[in-house]
Amino acid sequence: MAAVLLSACSSTPTPPQITGGPIVVTANPTIAAALDATQTVNNQTEIAATVAAVLTGTTAPPRIPTIAGDDRPTLPPTWTATFTPTDSPPTATITPSPTPTITPTLSETAICDAFFTVNNIKPGQVLAWKSKITIYLNAVPPDSKVRFVAVNHFTQKNLGADLPGGQSNIMELAVSNLPGTGQYDWTLVVKTPNYGDICKQSGWFLATGPVSTRAEESQTR
């Protein structure tokens, strides 16, 4: 009896059997190797496909690598400026200034050649007291004028007139407006700004009074 007990005590004890709780099944070595080859598999669909391939002897589908999230900062969207056409400002219209017409300066000879005059006083002519001295003038430059002067030969009293240029003129001078009777020396000139007095003409005449006297005759000799 003692021997039986000793033999029973010296043998390897049998662990107690667990009859409740989850059943642990050792994984198929082939399936484990296939899962290890895929490293870490987080997708349940991929795990099921790998196990099914091992059990059926087919090739497991390639594993789709998990793409880690892009941790780079999100750049702001690129803004493209929209071109808005702008009307050009109105262009100023340049009006050309009229070119001034330069009038060539006439020479003294050219002025006198063009100048024309005629009168009714011949050298030594006797003019009645109620008569008129008439002079016609033409072709006088616009910047010039004509001067007529009658000077008493003895008293040096005179009477004259200026006529503008640039137009035709007729001058009438009443003999009765002279400063007296007697002999008169007259001159007519064109007065110019560039050449002074030019185109000179001269002569003399006798102015009689209302009644002829011997004294007047002495002054006309």
JSON list of C-alpha atoms in Angstrom, two decimals:
[
{"chain": "A", "resi": 1, "resn": "MET", "atom": "CA", "xyz": [0.00, 0.00, 0.00]},
{"chain": "A", "resi": 2, "resn": "ALA", "atom": "CA", "xyz": [2.87, 2.27, 0.95]},
{"chain": "A", "resi": 3, "resn": "ALA", "atom": "CA", "xyz": [4.57, 1.38, -2.31]},
{"chain": "A", "resi": 4, "resn": "VAL", "atom": "CA", "xyz": [1.49, 2.21, -4.24]},
{"chain": "A", "resi": 5, "resn": "LEU", "atom": "CA", "xyz": [1.20, 5.56, -2.50]},
{"chain": "A", "resi": 6, "resn": "LEU", "atom": "CA", "xyz": [4.91, 6.32, -3.02]},
{"chain": "A", "resi": 7, "resn": "SER", "atom": "CA", "xyz": [4.62, 5.38, -6.63]},
{"chain": "A", "resi": 8, "resn": "ALA", "atom": "CA", "xyz": [1.64, 7.56, -6.94]},
{"chain": "A", "resi": 9, "resn": "CYS", "atom": "CA", "xyz": [3.39, 10.43, -5.22]},
{"chain": "A", "resi": 10, "resn": "SER", "atom": "CA", "xyz": [6.62, 10.09, -7.21]},
{"chain": "A", "resi": 11, "resn": "SER", "atom": "CA", "xyz": [4.86, 10.21, -10.64]},
{"chain": "A", "resi": 12, "resn": "THR", "atom": "CA", "xyz": [4.35, 13.52, -12.55]},
{"chain": "A", "resi": 13, "resn": "PRO", "atom": "CA", "xyz": [1.21, 15.12, -11.29]},
{"chain": "A", "resi": 14, "resn": "THR", "atom": "CA", "xyz": [-1.55, 15.55, -13.86]},
{"chain": "A", "resi": 15, "resn": "PRO", "atom": "CA", "xyz": [-2.66, 19.17, -14.17]},
{"chain": "A", "resi": 16, "resn": "PRO", "atom": "CA", "xyz": [-6.28, 19.79, -13.51]},
{"chain": "A", "resi": 17, "resn": "GLN", "atom": "CA", "xyz": [-8.51, 20.13, -16.57]},
{"chain": "A", "resi": 18, "resn": "ILE", "atom": "CA", "xyz": [-10.23, 23.47, -17.12]},
{"chain": "A", "resi": 19, "resn": "THR", "atom": "CA", "xyz": [-13.71, 22.85, -18.25]},
{"chain": "A", "resi": 20, "resn": "GLY", "atom": "CA", "xyz": [-14.88, 26.47, -18.53]},
{"chain": "A", "resi": 21, "resn": "GLY", "atom": "CA", "xyz": [-13.62, 29.66, -20.32]},
{"chain": "A", "resi": 22, "resn": "PRO", "atom": "CA", "xyz": [-12.36, 30.25, -23.91]},
{"chain": "A", "resi": 23, "resn": "ILE", "atom": "CA", "xyz": [-10.80, 27.46, -25.95]},
{"chain": "A", "resi": 24, "resn": "VAL", "atom": "CA", "xyz": [-7.26, 28.35, -27.13]},
{"chain": "A", "resi": 25, "resn": "VAL", "atom": "CA", "xyz": [-6.41, 26.78, -30.47]},
{"chain": "A", "resi": 26, "resn": "THR", "atom": "CA", "xyz": [-2.82, 26.72, -31.62]},
{"chain": "A", "resi": 27, "resn": "ALA", "atom": "CA", "xyz": [-2.46, 28.69, -34.90]},
{"chain": "A", "resi": 28, "resn": "ASN", "atom": "CA", "xyz": [-1.57, 26.84, -38.06]},
{"chain": "A", "resi": 29, "resn": "PRO", "atom": "CA", "xyz": [2.21, 27.32, -38.55]},
{"chain": "A", "resi": 30, "resn": "THR", "atom": "CA", "xyz": [1.68, 28.12, -42.27]},
{"chain": "A", "resi": 31, "resn": "ILE", "atom": "CA", "xyz": [-0.86, 30.78, -41.50]},
{"chain": "A", "resi": 32, "resn": "ALA", "atom": "CA", "xyz": [1.41, 32.30, -38.85]},
{"chain": "A", "resi": 33, "resn": "ALA", "atom": "CA", "xyz": [4.32, 32.39, -41.26]},
{"chain": "A", "resi": 34, "resn": "ALA", "atom": "CA", "xyz": [2.17, 34.09, -43.89]},
{"chain": "A", "resi": 35, "resn": "LEU", "atom": "CA", "xyz": [0.99, 36.70, -41.47]},
{"chain": "A", "resi": 36, "resn": "ASP", "atom": "CA", "xyz": [4.55, 37.30, -40.22]},
{"chain": "A", "resi": 37, "resn": "ALA", "atom": "CA", "xyz": [5.68, 37.83, -43.82]},
{"chain": "A", "resi": 38, "resn": "THR", "atom": "CA", "xyz": [3.19, 40.67, -44.15]},
{"chain": "A", "resi": 39, "resn": "GLN", "atom": "CA", "xyz": [4.55, 42.24, -40.97]},
{"chain": "A", "resi": 40, "resn": "THR", "atom": "CA", "xyz": [1.89, 44.23, -39.20]},
{"chain": "A", "resi": 41, "resn": "VAL", "atom": "CA", "xyz": [-1.54, 43.85, -40.72]},
{"chain": "A", "resi": 42, "resn": "ASN", "atom": "CA", "xyz": [-4.18, 46.17, -39.36]},
{"chain": "A", "resi": 43, "resn": "ASN", "atom": "CA", "xyz": [-6.76, 45.75, -42.08]},
{"chain": "A", "resi": 44, "resn": "GLN", "atom": "CA", "xyz": [-9.19, 42.91, -41.28]},
{"chain": "A", "resi": 45, "resn": "THR", "atom": "CA", "xyz": [-9.94, 42.38, -44.92]},
{"chain": "A", "resi": 46, "resn": "GLU", "atom": "CA", "xyz": [-6.27, 41.80, -45.68]},
{"chain": "A", "resi": 47, "resn": "ILE", "atom": "CA", "xyz": [-5.95, 39.37, -42.79]},
{"chain": "A", "resi": 48, "resn": "ALA", "atom": "CA", "xyz": [-8.94, 37.35, -43.99]},
{"chain": "A", "resi": 49, "resn": "ALA", "atom": "CA", "xyz": [-7.62, 37.28, -47.53]},
{"chain": "A", "resi": 50, "resn": "THR", "atom": "CA", "xyz": [-4.19, 36.03, -46.35]},
{"chain": "A", "resi": 51, "resn": "VAL", "atom": "CA", "xyz": [-5.67, 33.25, -44.21]},
{"chain": "A", "resi": 52, "resn": "ALA", "atom": "CA", "xyz": [-8.02, 32.16, -47.01]},
{"chain": "A", "resi": 53, "resn": "ALA", "atom": "CA", "xyz": [-5.11, 31.98, -49.45]},
{"chain": "A", "resi": 54, "resn": "VAL", "atom": "CA", "xyz": [-3.11, 29.74, -47.11]},
{"chain": "A", "resi": 55, "resn": "LEU", "atom": "CA", "xyz": [-6.02, 27.38, -46.49]},
{"chain": "A", "resi": 56, "resn": "THR", "atom": "CA", "xyz": [-6.91, 27.07, -50.18]},
{"chain": "A", "resi": 57, "resn": "GLY", "atom": "CA", "xyz": [-3.33, 26.97, -51.41]},
{"chain": "A", "resi": 58, "resn": "THR", "atom": "CA", "xyz": [-3.70, 30.11, -53.59]},
{"chain": "A", "resi": 59, "resn": "THR", "atom": "CA", "xyz": [-1.52, 33.18, -53.74]},
{"chain": "A", "resi": 60, "resn": "ALA", "atom": "CA", "xyz": [-2.38, 35.87, -51.29]},
{"chain": "A", "resi": 61, "resn": "PRO", "atom": "CA", "xyz": [-3.26, 39.20, -52.91]},
{"chain": "A", "resi": 62, "resn": "PRO", "atom": "CA", "xyz": [-0.63, 41.87, -52.61]},
{"chain": "A", "resi": 63, "resn": "ARG", "atom": "CA", "xyz": [-0.99, 43.95, -49.56]},
{"chain": "A", "resi": 64, "resn": "ILE", "atom": "CA", "xyz": [-1.88, 47.53, -50.08]},
{"chain": "A", "resi": 65, "resn": "PRO", "atom": "CA", "xyz": [0.59, 49.55, -48.02]},
{"chain": "A", "resi": 66, "resn": "THR", "atom": "CA", "xyz": [-0.89, 51.86, -45.57]},
{"chain": "A", "resi": 67, "resn": "ILE", "atom": "CA", "xyz": [-0.01, 55.44, -46.49]},
{"chain": "A", "resi": 68, "resn": "ALA", "atom": "CA", "xyz": [0.85, 57.44, -43.46]},
{"chain": "A", "resi": 69, "resn": "GLY", "atom": "CA", "xyz": [-0.89, 60.76, -43.14]},
{"chain": "A", "resi": 70, "resn": "ASP", "atom": "CA", "xyz": [0.84, 63.76, -44.73]},
{"chain": "A", "resi": 71, "resn": "ASP", "atom": "CA", "xyz": [1.99, 65.85, -41.81]},
{"chain": "A", "resi": 72, "resn": "ARG", "atom": "CA", "xyz": [3.26, 68.69, -43.97]},
{"chain": "A", "resi": 73, "resn": "PRO", "atom": "CA", "xyz": [1.53, 72.04, -43.34]},
{"chain": "A", "resi": 74, "resn": "THR", "atom": "CA", "xyz": [-1.30, 72.73, -45.70]},
{"chain": "A", "resi": 75, "resn": "LEU", "atom": "CA", "xyz": [-0.35, 75.58, -47.96]},
{"chain": "A", "resi": 76, "resn": "PRO", "atom": "CA", "xyz": [-2.91, 78.29, -48.63]},
{"chain": "A", "resi": 77, "resn": "PRO", "atom": "CA", "xyz": [-4.58, 78.04, -52.01]},
{"chain": "A", "resi": 78, "resn": "THR", "atom": "CA", "xyz": [-2.78, 79.84, -54.77]},
{"chain": "A", "resi": 79, "resn": "TRP", "atom": "CA", "xyz": [-4.55, 83.10, -55.65]},
{"chain": "A", "resi": 80, "resn": "THR", "atom": "CA", "xyz": [-4.36, 84.16, -59.24]},
{"chain": "A", "resi": 81, "resn": "ALA", "atom": "CA", "xyz": [-5.18, 87.79, -59.84]},
{"chain": "A", "resi": 82, "resn": "THR", "atom": "CA", "xyz": [-7.91, 88.32, -62.37]},
{"chain": "A", "resi": 83, "resn": "PHE", "atom": "CA", "xyz": [-6.87, 90.89, -64.97]},
{"chain": "A", "resi": 84, "resn": "THR", "atom": "CA", "xyz": [-9.40, 93.66, -65.21]},
{"chain": "A", "resi": 85, "resn": "PRO", "atom": "CA", "xyz": [-8.90, 95.75, -68.31]},
{"chain": "A", "resi": 86, "resn": "THR", "atom": "CA", "xyz": [-8.74, 99.45, -67.59]},
{"chain": "A", "resi": 87, "resn": "ASP", "atom": "CA", "xyz": [-9.69, 101.96, -70.17]},
{"chain": "A", "resi": 88, "resn": "SER", "atom": "CA", "xyz": [-6.71, 104.03, -71.23]},
{"chain": "A", "resi": 89, "resn": "PRO", "atom": "CA", "xyz": [-6.98, 107.70, -70.37]},
{"chain": "A", "resi": 90, "resn": "PRO", "atom": "CA", "xyz": [-7.95, 109.85, -73.31]},
{"chain": "A", "resi": 91, "resn": "THR", "atom": "CA", "xyz": [-5.00, 110.98, -75.32]},
{"chain": "A", "resi": 92, "resn": "ALA", "atom": "CA", "xyz": [-4.74, 114.70, -75.63]},
{"chain": "A", "resi": 93, "resn": "THR", "atom": "CA", "xyz": [-5.03, 115.85, -79.20]},
{"chain": "A", "resi": 94, "resn": "ILE", "atom": "CA", "xyz": [-2.14, 118.11, -79.97]},
{"chain": "A", "resi": 95, "resn": "THR", "atom": "CA", "xyz": [-3.23, 120.93, -82.19]},
{"chain": "A", "resi": 96, "resn": "PRO", "atom": "CA", "xyz": [-0.25, 122.26, -84.06]},
{"chain": "A", "resi": 97, "resn": "SER", "atom": "CA", "xyz": [0.25, 125.95, -83.60]},
{"chain": "A", "resi": 98, "resn": "PRO", "atom": "CA", "xyz": [-0.04, 127.90, -86.79]},
{"chain": "A", "resi": 99, "resn": "THR", "atom": "CA", "xyz": [3.34, 128.74, -88.17]},
{"chain": "A", "resi": 100, "resn": "PRO", "atom": "CA", "xyz": [3.68, 132.50, -88.23]},
{"chain": "A", "resi": 101, "resn": "THR", "atom": "CA", "xyz": [4.18, 133.90, -91.66]},
{"chain": "A", "resi": 102, "resn": "ILE", "atom": "CA", "xyz": [7.41, 135.82, -91.77]},
{"chain": "A", "resi": 103, "resn": "THR", "atom": "CA", "xyz": [7.16, 138.84, -94.00]},
{"chain": "A", "resi": 104, "resn": "PRO", "atom": "CA", "xyz": [10.51, 139.48, -95.61]},
{"chain": "A", "resi": 105, "resn": "THR", "atom": "CA", "xyz": [11.94, 142.93, -95.03]},
{"chain": "A", "resi": 106, "resn": "LEU", "atom": "CA", "xyz": [11.84, 144.93, -98.23]},
{"chain": "A", "resi": 107, "resn": "SER", "atom": "CA", "xyz": [14.90, 146.83, -99.24]},
{"chain": "A", "resi": 108, "resn": "GLU", "atom": "CA", "xyz": [14.87, 150.60, -99.63]},
{"chain": "A", "resi": 109, "resn": "THR", "atom": "CA", "xyz": [15.06, 150.26, -103.40]},
{"chain": "A", "resi": 110, "resn": "ALA", "atom": "CA", "xyz": [12.19, 147.76, -103.48]},
{"chain": "A", "resi": 111, "resn": "ILE", "atom": "CA", "xyz": [9.98, 150.09, -101.42]},
{"chain": "A", "resi": 112, "resn": "CYS", "atom": "CA", "xyz": [10.66, 153.10, -103.60]},
{"chain": "A", "resi": 113, "resn": "ASP", "atom": "CA", "xyz": [10.23, 151.14, -106.83]},
{"chain": "A", "resi": 114, "resn": "ALA", "atom": "CA", "xyz": [6.77, 150.02, -105.68]},
{"chain": "A", "resi": 115, "resn": "PHE", "atom": "CA", "xyz": [5.73, 153.37, -104.21]},
{"chain": "A", "resi": 116, "resn": "PHE", "atom": "CA", "xyz": [3.44, 155.39, -106.44]},
{"chain": "A", "resi": 117, "resn": "THR", "atom": "CA", "xyz": [2.18, 158.95, -106.06]},
{"chain": "A", "resi": 118, "resn": "VAL", "atom": "CA", "xyz": [0.67, 161.64, -108.27]},
{"chain": "A", "resi": 119, "resn": "ASN", "atom": "CA", "xyz": [-0.39, 165.23, -107.46]},
{"chain": "A", "resi": 120, "resn": "ASN", "atom": "CA", "xyz": [-1.67, 168.43, -109.02]},
{"chain": "A", "resi": 121, "resn": "ILE", "atom": "CA", "xyz": [1.23, 170.71, -108.03]},
{"chain": "A", "resi": 122, "resn": "LYS", "atom": "CA", "xyz": [3.66, 171.29, -110.85]},
{"chain": "A", "resi": 123, "resn": "PRO", "atom": "CA", "xyz": [6.90, 173.24, -110.14]},
{"chain": "A", "resi": 124, "resn": "GLY", "atom": "CA", "xyz": [6.09, 176.98, -109.93]},
{"chain": "A", "resi": 125, "resn": "GLN", "atom": "CA", "xyz": [2.36, 176.48, -110.25]},
{"chain": "A", "resi": 126, "resn": "VAL", "atom": "CA", "xyz": [0.18, 179.30, -108.95]},
{"chain": "A", "resi": 127, "resn": "LEU", "atom": "CA", "xyz": [-2.65, 178.00, -106.79]},
{"chain": "A", "resi": 128, "resn": "ALA", "atom": "CA", "xyz": [-5.71, 180.10, -106.10]},
{"chain": "A", "resi": 129, "resn": "TRP", "atom": "CA", "xyz": [-6.67, 180.73, -102.49]},
{"chain": "A", "resi": 130, "resn": "LYS", "atom": "CA", "xyz": [-9.81, 178.65, -102.81]},
{"chain": "A", "resi": 131, "resn": "SER", "atom": "CA", "xyz": [-8.14, 175.72, -104.60]},
{"chain": "A", "resi": 132, "resn": "LYS", "atom": "CA", "xyz": [-6.93, 172.41, -103.15]},
{"chain": "A", "resi": 133, "resn": "ILE", "atom": "CA", "xyz": [-3.71, 170.46, -103.23]},
{"chain": "A", "resi": 134, "resn": "THR", "atom": "CA", "xyz": [-4.54, 166.87, -104.14]},
{"chain": "A", "resi": 135, "resn": "ILE", "atom": "CA", "xyz": [-2.14, 163.96, -103.71]},
{"chain": "A", "resi": 136, "resn": "TYR", "atom": "CA", "xyz": [-2.80, 160.26, -104.44]},
{"chain": "A", "resi": 137, "resn": "LEU", "atom": "CA", "xyz": [-0.63, 157.61, -102.72]},
{"chain": "A", "resi": 138, "resn": "ASN", "atom": "CA", "xyz": [-0.33, 153.84, -103.22]},
{"chain": "A", "resi": 139, "resn": "ALA", "atom": "CA", "xyz": [1.91, 150.81, -102.38]},
{"chain": "A", "resi": 140, "resn": "VAL", "atom": "CA", "xyz": [3.18, 152.08, -99.04]},
{"chain": "A", "resi": 141, "resn": "PRO", "atom": "CA", "xyz": [4.38, 149.29, -96.66]},
{"chain": "A", "resi": 142, "resn": "PRO", "atom": "CA", "xyz": [2.02, 148.67, -93.69]},
{"chain": "A", "resi": 143, "resn": "ASP", "atom": "CA", "xyz": [4.69, 149.59, -91.15]},
{"chain": "A", "resi": 144, "resn": "SER", "atom": "CA", "xyz": [5.44, 152.90, -92.87]},
{"chain": "A", "resi": 145, "resn": "LYS", "atom": "CA", "xyz": [3.65, 156.20, -93.50]},
{"chain": "A", "resi": 146, "resn": "VAL", "atom": "CA", "xyz": [3.84, 159.12, -95.92]},
{"chain": "A", "resi": 147, "resn": "ARG", "atom": "CA", "xyz": [4.47, 162.66, -94.73]},
{"chain": "A", "resi": 148, "resn": "PHE", "atom": "CA", "xyz": [3.70, 165.76, -96.79]},
{"chain": "A", "resi": 149, "resn": "VAL", "atom": "CA", "xyz": [4.92, 169.19, -95.62]},
{"chain": "A", "resi": 150, "resn": "ALA", "atom": "CA", "xyz": [4.59, 172.60, -97.27]},
{"chain": "A", "resi": 151, "resn": "VAL", "atom": "CA", "xyz": [6.93, 175.27, -95.78]},
{"chain": "A", "resi": 152, "resn": "ASN", "atom": "CA", "xyz": [6.63, 178.99, -96.47]},
{"chain": "A", "resi": 153, "resn": "HIS", "atom": "CA", "xyz": [9.88, 179.97, -98.14]},
{"chain": "A", "resi": 154, "resn": "PHE", "atom": "CA", "xyz": [10.19, 183.27, -96.24]},
{"chain": "A", "resi": 155, "resn": "THR", "atom": "CA", "xyz": [8.45, 182.81, -92.88]},
{"chain": "A", "resi": 156, "resn": "GLN", "atom": "CA", "xyz": [9.27, 179.09, -92.45]},
{"chain": "A", "resi": 157, "resn": "LYS", "atom": "CA", "xyz": [5.72, 178.48, -91.29]},
{"chain": "A", "resi": 158, "resn": "ASN", "atom": "CA", "xyz": [4.41, 175.18, -92.50]},
{"chain": "A", "resi": 159, "resn": "LEU", "atom": "CA", "xyz": [1.46, 172.87, -92.85]},
{"chain": "A", "resi": 160, "resn": "GLY", "atom": "CA", "xyz": [1.63, 169.12, -93.31]},
{"chain": "A", "resi": 161, "resn": "ALA", "atom": "CA", "xyz": [-0.09, 165.78, -92.89]},
{"chain": "A", "resi": 162, "resn": "ASP", "atom": "CA", "xyz": [0.77, 162.10, -92.25]},
{"chain": "A", "resi": 163, "resn": "LEU", "atom": "CA", "xyz": [-0.96, 159.33, -94.17]},
{"chain": "A", "resi": 164, "resn": "PRO", "atom": "CA", "xyz": [-0.86, 155.69, -93.02]},
{"chain": "A", "resi": 165, "resn": "GLY", "atom": "CA", "xyz": [0.68, 152.93, -95.12]},
{"chain": "A", "resi": 166, "resn": "GLY", "atom": "CA", "xyz": [-0.79, 149.60, -96.17]},
{"chain": "A", "resi": 167, "resn": "GLN", "atom": "CA", "xyz": [-3.59, 151.20, -98.16]},
{"chain": "A", "resi": 168, "resn": "SER", "atom": "CA", "xyz": [-4.31, 153.62, -100.94]},
{"chain": "A", "resi": 169, "resn": "ASN", "atom": "CA", "xyz": [-4.83, 157.24, -99.80]},
{"chain": "A", "resi": 170, "resn": "ILE", "atom": "CA", "xyz": [-5.98, 160.51, -101.31]},
{"chain": "A", "resi": 171, "resn": "MET", "atom": "CA", "xyz": [-5.05, 163.71, -99.49]},
{"chain": "A", "resi": 172, "resn": "GLU", "atom": "CA", "xyz": [-6.71, 167.04, -100.15]},
{"chain": "A", "resi": 173, "resn": "LEU", "atom": "CA", "xyz": [-5.24, 170.15, -98.56]},
{"chain": "A", "resi": 174, "resn": "ALA", "atom": "CA", "xyz": [-7.08, 173.47, -98.92]},
{"chain": "A", "resi": 175, "resn": "VAL", "atom": "CA", "xyz": [-4.75, 176.30, -99.94]},
{"chain": "A", "resi": 176, "resn": "SER", "atom": "CA", "xyz": [-6.68, 178.61, -97.61]},
{"chain": "A", "resi": 177, "resn": "ASN", "atom": "CA", "xyz": [-5.41, 176.47, -94.67]},
{"chain": "A", "resi": 178, "resn": "LEU", "atom": "CA", "xyz": [-1.81, 177.46, -95.38]},
{"chain": "A", "resi": 179, "resn": "PRO", "atom": "CA", "xyz": [-0.23, 179.91, -92.88]},
{"chain": "A", "resi": 180, "resn": "GLY", "atom": "CA", "xyz": [-0.29, 182.68, -95.50]},
{"chain": "A", "resi": 181, "resn": "THR", "atom": "CA", "xyz": [0.30, 183.51, -99.11]},
{"chain": "A", "resi": 182, "resn": "GLY", "atom": "CA", "xyz": [3.58, 183.32, -100.93]},
{"chain": "A", "resi": 183, "resn": "GLN", "atom": "CA", "xyz": [6.04, 180.72, -102.12]},
{"chain": "A", "resi": 184, "resn": "TYR", "atom": "CA", "xyz": [5.95, 177.26, -100.55]},
{"chain": "A", "resi": 185, "resn": "ASP", "atom": "CA", "xyz": [8.55, 174.51, -100.75]},
{"chain": "A", "resi": 186, "resn": "TRP", "atom": "CA", "xyz": [6.98, 171.12, -100.34]},
{"chain": "A", "resi": 187, "resn": "THR", "atom": "CA", "xyz": [8.45, 167.69, -99.63]},
{"chain": "A", "resi": 188, "resn": "LEU", "atom": "CA", "xyz": [6.92, 164.23, -99.58]},
{"chain": "A", "resi": 189, "resn": "VAL", "atom": "CA", "xyz": [8.73, 161.24, -98.00]},
{"chain": "A", "resi": 190, "resn": "VAL", "atom": "CA", "xyz": [8.01, 157.65, -96.99]},
{"chain": "A", "resi": 191, "resn": "LYS", "atom": "CA", "xyz": [8.94, 157.27, -93.32]},
{"chain": "A", "resi": 192, "resn": "THR", "atom": "CA", "xyz": [10.09, 153.69, -92.59]},
{"chain": "A", "resi": 193, "resn": "PRO", "atom": "CA", "xyz": [11.24, 152.06, -89.32]},
{"chain": "A", "resi": 194, "resn": "ASN", "atom": "CA", "xyz": [14.32, 150.52, -90.94]},
{"chain": "A", "resi": 195, "resn": "TYR", "atom": "CA", "xyz": [15.58, 153.17, -93.36]},
{"chain": "A", "resi": 196, "resn": "GLY", "atom": "CA", "xyz": [14.16, 156.45, -92.08]},
{"chain": "A", "resi": 197, "resn": "ASP", "atom": "CA", "xyz": [12.89, 158.94, -94.67]},
{"chain": "A", "resi": 198, "resn": "ILE", "atom": "CA", "xyz": [13.13, 157.53, -98.20]},
{"chain": "A", "resi": 199, "resn": "CYS", "atom": "CA", "xyz": [11.56, 157.98, -101.64]},
{"chain": "A", "resi": 200, "resn": "LYS", "atom": "CA", "xyz": [11.76, 161.77, -101.27]},
{"chain": "A", "resi": 201, "resn": "GLN", "atom": "CA", "xyz": [9.94, 164.03, -103.71]},
{"chain": "A", "resi": 202, "resn": "SER", "atom": "CA", "xyz": [9.90, 167.83, -103.65]},
{"chain": "A", "resi": 203, "resn": "GLY", "atom": "CA", "xyz": [8.83, 170.98, -105.48]},
{"chain": "A", "resi": 204, "resn": "TRP", "atom": "CA", "xyz": [7.45, 174.44, -104.99]},
{"chain": "A", "resi": 205, "resn": "PHE", "atom": "CA", "xyz": [4.27, 176.40, -105.72]},
{"chain": "A", "resi": 206, "resn": "LEU", "atom": "CA", "xyz": [2.75, 179.86, -105.20]},
{"chain": "A", "resi": 207, "resn": "ALA", "atom": "CA", "xyz": [-0.26, 180.44, -103.01]},
{"chain": "A", "resi": 208, "resn": "THR", "atom": "CA", "xyz": [-2.13, 183.63, -103.92]},
{"chain": "A", "resi": 209, "resn": "GLY", "atom": "CA", "xyz": [-4.35, 185.50, -101.51]},
{"chain": "A", "resi": 210, "resn": "PRO", "atom": "CA", "xyz": [-7.95, 186.47, -101.95]},
{"chain": "A", "resi": 211, "resn": "VAL", "atom": "CA", "xyz": [-6.77, 189.74, -103.63]},
{"chain": "A", "resi": 212, "resn": "SER", "atom": "CA", "xyz": [-3.50, 190.04, -105.54]},
{"chain": "A", "resi": 213, "resn": "THR", "atom": "CA", "xyz": [-1.10, 192.75, -104.28]},
{"chain": "A", "resi": 214, "resn": "ARG", "atom": "CA", "xyz": [2.31, 193.95, -105.33]},
{"chain": "A", "resi": 215, "resn": "ALA", "atom": "CA", "xyz": [3.75, 192.64, -102.03]},
{"chain": "A", "resi": 216, "resn": "GLU", "atom": "CA", "xyz": [2.60, 189.17, -102.89]},
{"chain": "A", "resi": 217, "resn": "GLU", "atom": "CA", "xyz": [4.24, 189.42, -106.28]},
{"chain": "A", "resi": 218, "resn": "SER", "atom": "CA", "xyz": [7.57, 190.30, -104.67]},
{"chain": "A", "resi": 219, "resn": "GLN", "atom": "CA", "xyz": [7.40, 187.18, -102.53]},
{"chain": "A", "resi": 220, "resn": "THR", "atom": "CA", "xyz": [6.74, 184.93, -105.50]},
{"chain": "A", "resi": 221, "resn": "ARG", "atom": "CA", "xyz": [9.87, 186.00, -107.45]}
]
